[in-house]
CSV table of C-alpha atoms in Angstrom, one decimal:
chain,number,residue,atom,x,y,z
A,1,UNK,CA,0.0,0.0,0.0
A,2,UNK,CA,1.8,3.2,-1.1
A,3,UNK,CA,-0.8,5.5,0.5
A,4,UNK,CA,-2.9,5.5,3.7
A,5,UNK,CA,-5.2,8.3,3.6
A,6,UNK,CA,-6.7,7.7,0.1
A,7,UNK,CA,-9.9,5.2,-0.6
A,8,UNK,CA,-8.2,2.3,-1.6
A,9,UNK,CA,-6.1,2.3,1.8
A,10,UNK,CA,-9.5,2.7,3.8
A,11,UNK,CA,-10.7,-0.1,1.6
A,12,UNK,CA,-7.8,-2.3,2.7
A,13,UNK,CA,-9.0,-1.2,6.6
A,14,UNK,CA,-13.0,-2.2,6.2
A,15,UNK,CA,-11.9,-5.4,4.9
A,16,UNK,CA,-9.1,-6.0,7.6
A,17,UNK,CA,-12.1,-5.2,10.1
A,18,UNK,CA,-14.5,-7.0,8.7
A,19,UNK,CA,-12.3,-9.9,9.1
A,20,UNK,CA,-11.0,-10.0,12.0
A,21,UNK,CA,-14.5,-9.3,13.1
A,22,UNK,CA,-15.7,-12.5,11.8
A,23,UNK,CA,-12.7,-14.1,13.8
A,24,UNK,CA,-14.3,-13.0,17.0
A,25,UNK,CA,-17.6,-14.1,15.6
A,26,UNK,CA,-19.1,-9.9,15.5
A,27,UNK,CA,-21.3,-9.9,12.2
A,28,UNK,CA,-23.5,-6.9,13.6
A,29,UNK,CA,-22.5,-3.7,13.7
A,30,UNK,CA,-23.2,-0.4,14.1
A,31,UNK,CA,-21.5,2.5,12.2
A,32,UNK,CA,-20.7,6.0,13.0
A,33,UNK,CA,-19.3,8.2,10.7
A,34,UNK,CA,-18.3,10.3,13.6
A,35,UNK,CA,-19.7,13.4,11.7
A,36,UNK,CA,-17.7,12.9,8.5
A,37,UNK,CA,-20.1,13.1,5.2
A,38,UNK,CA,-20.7,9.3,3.8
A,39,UNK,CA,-18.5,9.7,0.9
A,40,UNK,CA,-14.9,9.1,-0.4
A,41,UNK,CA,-12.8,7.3,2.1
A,42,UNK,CA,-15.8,7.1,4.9
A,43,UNK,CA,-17.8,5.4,2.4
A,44,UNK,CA,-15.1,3.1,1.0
A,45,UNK,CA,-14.2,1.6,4.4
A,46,UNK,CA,-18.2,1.2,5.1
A,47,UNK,CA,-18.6,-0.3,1.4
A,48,UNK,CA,-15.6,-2.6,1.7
A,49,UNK,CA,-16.9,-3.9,5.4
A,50,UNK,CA,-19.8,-5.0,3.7
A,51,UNK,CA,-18.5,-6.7,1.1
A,52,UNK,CA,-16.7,-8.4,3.6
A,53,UNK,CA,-19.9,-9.3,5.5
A,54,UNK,CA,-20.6,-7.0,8.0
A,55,UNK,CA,-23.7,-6.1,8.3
A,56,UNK,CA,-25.4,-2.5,9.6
């Protein structure tokens, strides 16, 4: 990964959580965008998580 603050990198990081999610057996949860607008790296993370299988 050559950058990590651009979508793909926050890609890589929803599907690294979504997985070691399912390692602890979490396939529910809930997400806040902490006040950041659903879109560009917010909503790559989210969209990779589910894609994953994380639901919320």
């Amino acid at each position: 990964m050559e950058s990590t603050g651009d979508s793909a990198a926050a890609a890589k990081v929803g599907e690294l959580v979504a997985k070691r999610a399912s390692e602890k057996g979490v396939s529910d949860v809930v997400f806040d965008r902490g006040g950041y607008l659903y879109h560009g790296r917010v909503k790559a993370l989210a969209d990779a998580a589910r894609e994953a299988g994380l639901k919320f």
